[in-house]
Coordinates of C-alpha atoms in Angstrom, one line a residue:
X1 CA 163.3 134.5 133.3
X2 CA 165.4 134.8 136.6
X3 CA 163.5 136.2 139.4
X4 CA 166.1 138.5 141.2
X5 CA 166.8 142.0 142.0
X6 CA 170.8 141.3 141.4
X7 CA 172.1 141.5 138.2
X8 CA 170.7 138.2 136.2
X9 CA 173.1 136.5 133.9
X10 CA 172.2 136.5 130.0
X11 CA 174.9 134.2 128.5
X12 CA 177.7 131.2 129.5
X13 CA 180.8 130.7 128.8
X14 CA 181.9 127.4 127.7
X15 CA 185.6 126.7 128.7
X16 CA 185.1 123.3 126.8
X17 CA 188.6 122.1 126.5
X18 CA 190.9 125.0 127.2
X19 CA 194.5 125.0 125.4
X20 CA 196.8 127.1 123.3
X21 CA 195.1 127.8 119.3
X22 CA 197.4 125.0 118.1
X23 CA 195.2 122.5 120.6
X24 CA 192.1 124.0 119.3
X25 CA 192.3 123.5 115.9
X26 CA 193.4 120.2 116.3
X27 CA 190.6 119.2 118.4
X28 CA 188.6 121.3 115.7
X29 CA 189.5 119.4 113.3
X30 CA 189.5 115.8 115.0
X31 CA 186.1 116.3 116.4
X32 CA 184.9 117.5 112.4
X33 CA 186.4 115.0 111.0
X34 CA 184.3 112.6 113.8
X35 CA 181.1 114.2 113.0
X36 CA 181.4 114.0 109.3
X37 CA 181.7 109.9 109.4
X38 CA 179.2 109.9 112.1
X39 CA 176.7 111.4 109.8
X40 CA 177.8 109.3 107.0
X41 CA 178.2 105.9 108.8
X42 CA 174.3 106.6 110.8
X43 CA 173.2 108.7 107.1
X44 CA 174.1 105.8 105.1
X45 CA 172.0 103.0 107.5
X46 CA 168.7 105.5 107.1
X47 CA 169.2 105.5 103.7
X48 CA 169.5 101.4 103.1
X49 CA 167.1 100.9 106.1
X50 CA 164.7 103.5 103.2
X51 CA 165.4 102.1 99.9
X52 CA 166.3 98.5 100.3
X53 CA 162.9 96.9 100.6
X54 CA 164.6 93.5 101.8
X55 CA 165.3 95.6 105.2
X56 CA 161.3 96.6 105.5
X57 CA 161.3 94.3 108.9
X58 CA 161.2 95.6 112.3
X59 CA 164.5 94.7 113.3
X60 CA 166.1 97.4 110.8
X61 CA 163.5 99.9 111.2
X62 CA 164.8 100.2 114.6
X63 CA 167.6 99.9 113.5
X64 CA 167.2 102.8 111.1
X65 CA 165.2 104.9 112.9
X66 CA 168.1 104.5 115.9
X67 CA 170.8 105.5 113.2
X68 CA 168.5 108.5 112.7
X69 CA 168.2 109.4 116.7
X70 CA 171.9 108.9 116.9
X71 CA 172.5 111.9 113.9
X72 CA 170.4 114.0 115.8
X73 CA 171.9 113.5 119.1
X74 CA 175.6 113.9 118.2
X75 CA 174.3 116.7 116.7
X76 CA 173.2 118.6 119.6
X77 CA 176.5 118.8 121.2
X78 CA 179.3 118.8 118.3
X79 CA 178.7 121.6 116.2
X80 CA 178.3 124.0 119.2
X81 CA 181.9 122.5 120.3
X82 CA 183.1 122.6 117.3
X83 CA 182.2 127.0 117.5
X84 CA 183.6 126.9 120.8
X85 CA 186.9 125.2 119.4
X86 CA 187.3 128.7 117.1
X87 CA 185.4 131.1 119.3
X88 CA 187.7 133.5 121.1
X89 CA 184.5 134.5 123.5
X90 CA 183.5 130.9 123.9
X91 CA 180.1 132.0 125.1
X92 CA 176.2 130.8 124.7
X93 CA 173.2 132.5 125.3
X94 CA 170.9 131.7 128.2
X95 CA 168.2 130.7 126.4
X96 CA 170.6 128.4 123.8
X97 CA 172.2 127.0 126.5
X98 CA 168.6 125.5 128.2
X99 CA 167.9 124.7 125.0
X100 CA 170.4 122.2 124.2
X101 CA 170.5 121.0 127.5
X102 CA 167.0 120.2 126.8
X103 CA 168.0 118.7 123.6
X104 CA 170.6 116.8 124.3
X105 CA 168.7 114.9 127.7
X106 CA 165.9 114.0 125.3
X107 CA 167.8 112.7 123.0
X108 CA 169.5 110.2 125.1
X109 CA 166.6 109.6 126.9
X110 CA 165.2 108.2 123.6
X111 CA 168.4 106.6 123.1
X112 CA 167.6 104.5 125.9
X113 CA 164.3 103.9 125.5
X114 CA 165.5 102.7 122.0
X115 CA 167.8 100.5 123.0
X116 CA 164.7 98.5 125.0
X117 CA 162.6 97.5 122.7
X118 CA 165.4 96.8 120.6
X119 CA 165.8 94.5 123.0
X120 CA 162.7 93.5 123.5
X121 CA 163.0 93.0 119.2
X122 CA 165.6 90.5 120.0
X123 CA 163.8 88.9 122.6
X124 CA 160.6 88.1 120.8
X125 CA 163.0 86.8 117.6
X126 CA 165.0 84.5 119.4
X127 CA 162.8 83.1 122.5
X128 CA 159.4 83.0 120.3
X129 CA 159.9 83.1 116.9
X130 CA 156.5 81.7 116.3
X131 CA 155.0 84.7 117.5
X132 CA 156.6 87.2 116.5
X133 CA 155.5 87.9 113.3
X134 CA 152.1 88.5 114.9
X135 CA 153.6 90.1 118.1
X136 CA 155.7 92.6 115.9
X137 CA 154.1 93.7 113.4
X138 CA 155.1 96.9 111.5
X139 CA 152.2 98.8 113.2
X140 CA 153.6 97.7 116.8
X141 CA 157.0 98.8 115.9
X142 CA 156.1 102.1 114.5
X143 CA 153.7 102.8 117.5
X144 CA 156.7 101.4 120.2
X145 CA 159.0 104.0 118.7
X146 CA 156.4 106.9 118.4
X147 CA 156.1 106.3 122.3
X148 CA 160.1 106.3 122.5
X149 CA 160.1 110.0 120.6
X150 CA 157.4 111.4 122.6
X151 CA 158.2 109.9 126.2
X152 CA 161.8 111.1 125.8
X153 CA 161.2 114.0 125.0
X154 CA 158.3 114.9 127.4
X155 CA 160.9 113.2 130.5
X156 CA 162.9 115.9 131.7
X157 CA 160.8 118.8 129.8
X158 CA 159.9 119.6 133.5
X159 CA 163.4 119.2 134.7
X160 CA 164.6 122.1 131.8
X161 CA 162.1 124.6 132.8
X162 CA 162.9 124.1 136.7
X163 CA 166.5 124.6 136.3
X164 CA 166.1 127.5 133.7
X165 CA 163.7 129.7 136.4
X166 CA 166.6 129.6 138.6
X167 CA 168.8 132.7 139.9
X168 CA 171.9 132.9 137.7
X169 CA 173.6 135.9 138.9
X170 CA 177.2 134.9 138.1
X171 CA 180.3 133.8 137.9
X172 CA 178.8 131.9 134.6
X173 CA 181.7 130.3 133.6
X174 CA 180.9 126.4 132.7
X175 CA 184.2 123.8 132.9
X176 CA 182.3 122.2 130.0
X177 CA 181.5 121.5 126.5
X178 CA 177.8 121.6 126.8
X179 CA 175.6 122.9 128.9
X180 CA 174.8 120.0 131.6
X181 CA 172.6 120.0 134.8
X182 CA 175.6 119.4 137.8
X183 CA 177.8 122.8 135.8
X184 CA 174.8 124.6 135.7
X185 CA 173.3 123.7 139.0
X186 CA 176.8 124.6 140.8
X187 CA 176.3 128.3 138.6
X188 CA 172.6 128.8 140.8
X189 CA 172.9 131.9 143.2
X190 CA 170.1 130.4 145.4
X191 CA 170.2 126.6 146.6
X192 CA 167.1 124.7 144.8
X193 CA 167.3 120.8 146.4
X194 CA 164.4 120.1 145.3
X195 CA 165.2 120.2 141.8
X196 CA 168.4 118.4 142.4
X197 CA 166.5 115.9 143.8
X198 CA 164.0 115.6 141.3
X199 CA 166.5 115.2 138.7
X200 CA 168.4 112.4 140.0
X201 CA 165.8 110.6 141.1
X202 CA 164.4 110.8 137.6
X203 CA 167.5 110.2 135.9
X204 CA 168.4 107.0 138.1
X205 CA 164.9 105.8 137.4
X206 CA 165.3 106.2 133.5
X207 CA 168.5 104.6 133.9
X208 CA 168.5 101.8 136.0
X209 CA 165.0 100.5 134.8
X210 CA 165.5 100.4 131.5
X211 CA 169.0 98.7 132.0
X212 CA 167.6 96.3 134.0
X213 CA 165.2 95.4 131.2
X214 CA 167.7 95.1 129.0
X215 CA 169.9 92.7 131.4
X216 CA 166.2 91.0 132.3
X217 CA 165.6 90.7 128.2
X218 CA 169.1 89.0 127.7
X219 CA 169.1 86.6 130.4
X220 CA 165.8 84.9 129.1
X221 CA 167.5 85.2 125.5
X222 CA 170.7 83.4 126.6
X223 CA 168.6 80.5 128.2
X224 CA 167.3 80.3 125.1
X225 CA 170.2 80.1 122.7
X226 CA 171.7 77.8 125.1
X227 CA 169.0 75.5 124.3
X228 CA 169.8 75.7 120.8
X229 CA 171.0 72.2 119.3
X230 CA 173.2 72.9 116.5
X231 CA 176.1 75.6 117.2
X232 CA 175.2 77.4 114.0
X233 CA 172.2 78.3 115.4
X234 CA 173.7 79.4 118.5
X235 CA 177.0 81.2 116.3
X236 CA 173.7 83.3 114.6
X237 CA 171.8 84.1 117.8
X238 CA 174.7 85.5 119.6
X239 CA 175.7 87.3 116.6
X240 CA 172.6 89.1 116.2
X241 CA 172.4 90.2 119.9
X242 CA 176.2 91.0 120.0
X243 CA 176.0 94.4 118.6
X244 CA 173.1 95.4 120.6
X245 CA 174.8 94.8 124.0
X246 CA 178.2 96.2 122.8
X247 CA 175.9 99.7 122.3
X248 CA 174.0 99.2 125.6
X249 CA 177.4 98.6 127.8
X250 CA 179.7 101.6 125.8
X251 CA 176.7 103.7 126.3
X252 CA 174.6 102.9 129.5
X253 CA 178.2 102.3 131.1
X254 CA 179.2 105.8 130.8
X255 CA 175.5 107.3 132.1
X256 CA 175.5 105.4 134.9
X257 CA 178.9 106.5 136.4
X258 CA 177.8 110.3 134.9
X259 CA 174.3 110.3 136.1
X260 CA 172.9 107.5 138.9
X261 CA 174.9 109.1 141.5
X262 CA 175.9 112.4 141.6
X263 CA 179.2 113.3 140.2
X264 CA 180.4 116.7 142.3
X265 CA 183.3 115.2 143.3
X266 CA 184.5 114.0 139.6
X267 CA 186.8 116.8 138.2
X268 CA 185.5 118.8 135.1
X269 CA 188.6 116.8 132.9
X270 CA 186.3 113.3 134.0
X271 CA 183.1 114.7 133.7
X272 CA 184.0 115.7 130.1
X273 CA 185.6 112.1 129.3
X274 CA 182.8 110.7 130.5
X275 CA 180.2 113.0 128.4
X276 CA 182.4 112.7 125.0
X277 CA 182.1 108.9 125.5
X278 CA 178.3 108.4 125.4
X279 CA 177.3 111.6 123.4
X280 CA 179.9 111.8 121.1
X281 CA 182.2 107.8 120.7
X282 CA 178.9 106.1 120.9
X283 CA 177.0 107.8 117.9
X284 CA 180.5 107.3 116.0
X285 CA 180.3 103.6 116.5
X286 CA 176.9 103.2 115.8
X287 CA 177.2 102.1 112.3
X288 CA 180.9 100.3 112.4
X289 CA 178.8 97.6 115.2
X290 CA 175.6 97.4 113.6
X291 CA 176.8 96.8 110.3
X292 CA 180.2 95.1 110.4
X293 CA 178.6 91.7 111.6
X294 CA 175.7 92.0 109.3
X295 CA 175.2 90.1 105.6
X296 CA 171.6 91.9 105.1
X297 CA 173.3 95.4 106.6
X298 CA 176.2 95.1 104.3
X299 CA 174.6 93.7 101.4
X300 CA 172.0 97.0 101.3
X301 CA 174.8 99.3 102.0
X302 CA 176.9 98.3 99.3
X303 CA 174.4 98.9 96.9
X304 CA 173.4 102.4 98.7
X305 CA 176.9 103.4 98.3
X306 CA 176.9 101.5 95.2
X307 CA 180.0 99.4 95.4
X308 CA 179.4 95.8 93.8
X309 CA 179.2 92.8 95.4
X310 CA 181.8 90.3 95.5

């Protein structure tokens, strides 16, 4: 895959978070015990999202089908850490390593695209309720997130294979958990701008656009609940949107300082808080903000998990 007459490299090393074997199987098993609830917590909102026809609406089968993104993208970065946490070698092929890169980008990419027209969800709900019934239909919803799926993951599929043709020819030691594009960019023997280039620019374009839809989408929604008479109604409408944007700003937040500008001058320690936060806290949360401040959420999961209601 490299085109060089030097000595090509065929596998990383993933220093992850280095520490004596005490560290490491703490972190082992904190980061298990993280990925366990997260696949409960996001499991559990599939399955009541599946089973509980009162949910059958679009809101929760965005809501479900985000839950079922978010299992899927924790999981392409924890259970190779979690290796890494016990590995002695701590390495990853060449071809795994493009691979979850490519995974892992696609993933969040959907993420974000997600996270608008769940916004856009809310915006129809609240600011023209009349409508929406007719505006979101099931078949719109389903067809919005088979365009999320495929658009994420066709985004930086040009980007993976780019950075994969170029001359790796060593050191190919990554101060990293995963496999990102800035630790394996600074690992090229031969200086490629133009993909550099090419990746921020299409990274800051996913980024900022679909944040300022989001912002765009929740200004027009708070002039409308303003508007609302009672303060019940208002109390509701806020309440519903409130665990939207708490997702948006914990996980576009953390992109935009890792991603919208380039982050060479960030030690490997920030670059890997930074990373944990959005790939890793966010997916944990997921379920704890979505369903905490919802009756209909609560009320389905308790008779998933089959606990009686009070």
């Amino acid at each position: 895959m490299n085109k060089s007459g030097a000595q090509t490299v065929t596998e990383f090393v993933l220093l992850g978070f280095p520490g004596h074997w005490q560290i490491q199987i703490s972190l082992f098993s904190l980061f298990l015990i993280v990925y366990i609830l997260t696949l409960m917590g996001n499991g559990a909102i599939v399955c009541a999202v599946r089973w509980d026809q009162r949910l059958h609406t679009p809101m929760y089968i965005l809501l479900g089908n985000f839950a079922f993104l978010e299992i899927w993208y924790i999981t392409s970065t924890v259970p190779s850490m979690l290796e890494n946490f016990l590995s002695e070698t701590k390495t990853i092929s060449f071809a795994g390593c493009f691979l979850q890169f490519y995974f892992f980008s696609s993933l969040g990419t959907t993420e974000a695209y997600f996270l608008c027209i769940m916004a856009y969800d809310r915006y129809l709900a609240i600011c023209h309720p009349l409508h929406y019934p007719t505006k979101m239909t099931l078949q719109c919803c389903y067809t919005l997130m088979s365009v999320c799926w495929v658009l994420g993951f066709l985004s930086y599929s040009l980007s993976t294979i780019q950075l994969a043709q170029l001359t790796f020819c060593g050191p190919n030691i990554i101060d990293h958990f995963i496999c990102d594009f800035d630790p394996l960019m600074a690992l090229s023997c031969v200086p490629a701008p133009a993909t550099e280039i090419l990746f921020y620019i299409l990274s800051s374009l996913i980024i900022i656009l679909t944040t300022l839809y989001i912002l765009g989408s929740y200004i027009l929604l708070l002039k409308a609940v303003l508007k609302v008479p009672s303060a019940a109604g208002r109390h509701k409408a806020f309440s519903t949107c409130g665990s939207h944007l708490t997702v948006v700003c914990l996980f576009f937040g953390s992109l935009m300082v890792m991603y919208v500008s380039p982050t060479s001058e960030n030690s490997g320690e920030v670059q890997k808080i930074i990373t944990l936060f959005y790939s890793v806290v966010t997916p944990f949360l997921n379920p704890m903000i979505y369903s905490l401040r919802n009756k209909e959420m609560k009320a389905a999961l308790r008779k998933v998990l089959g606990i009686a209601s009070e």
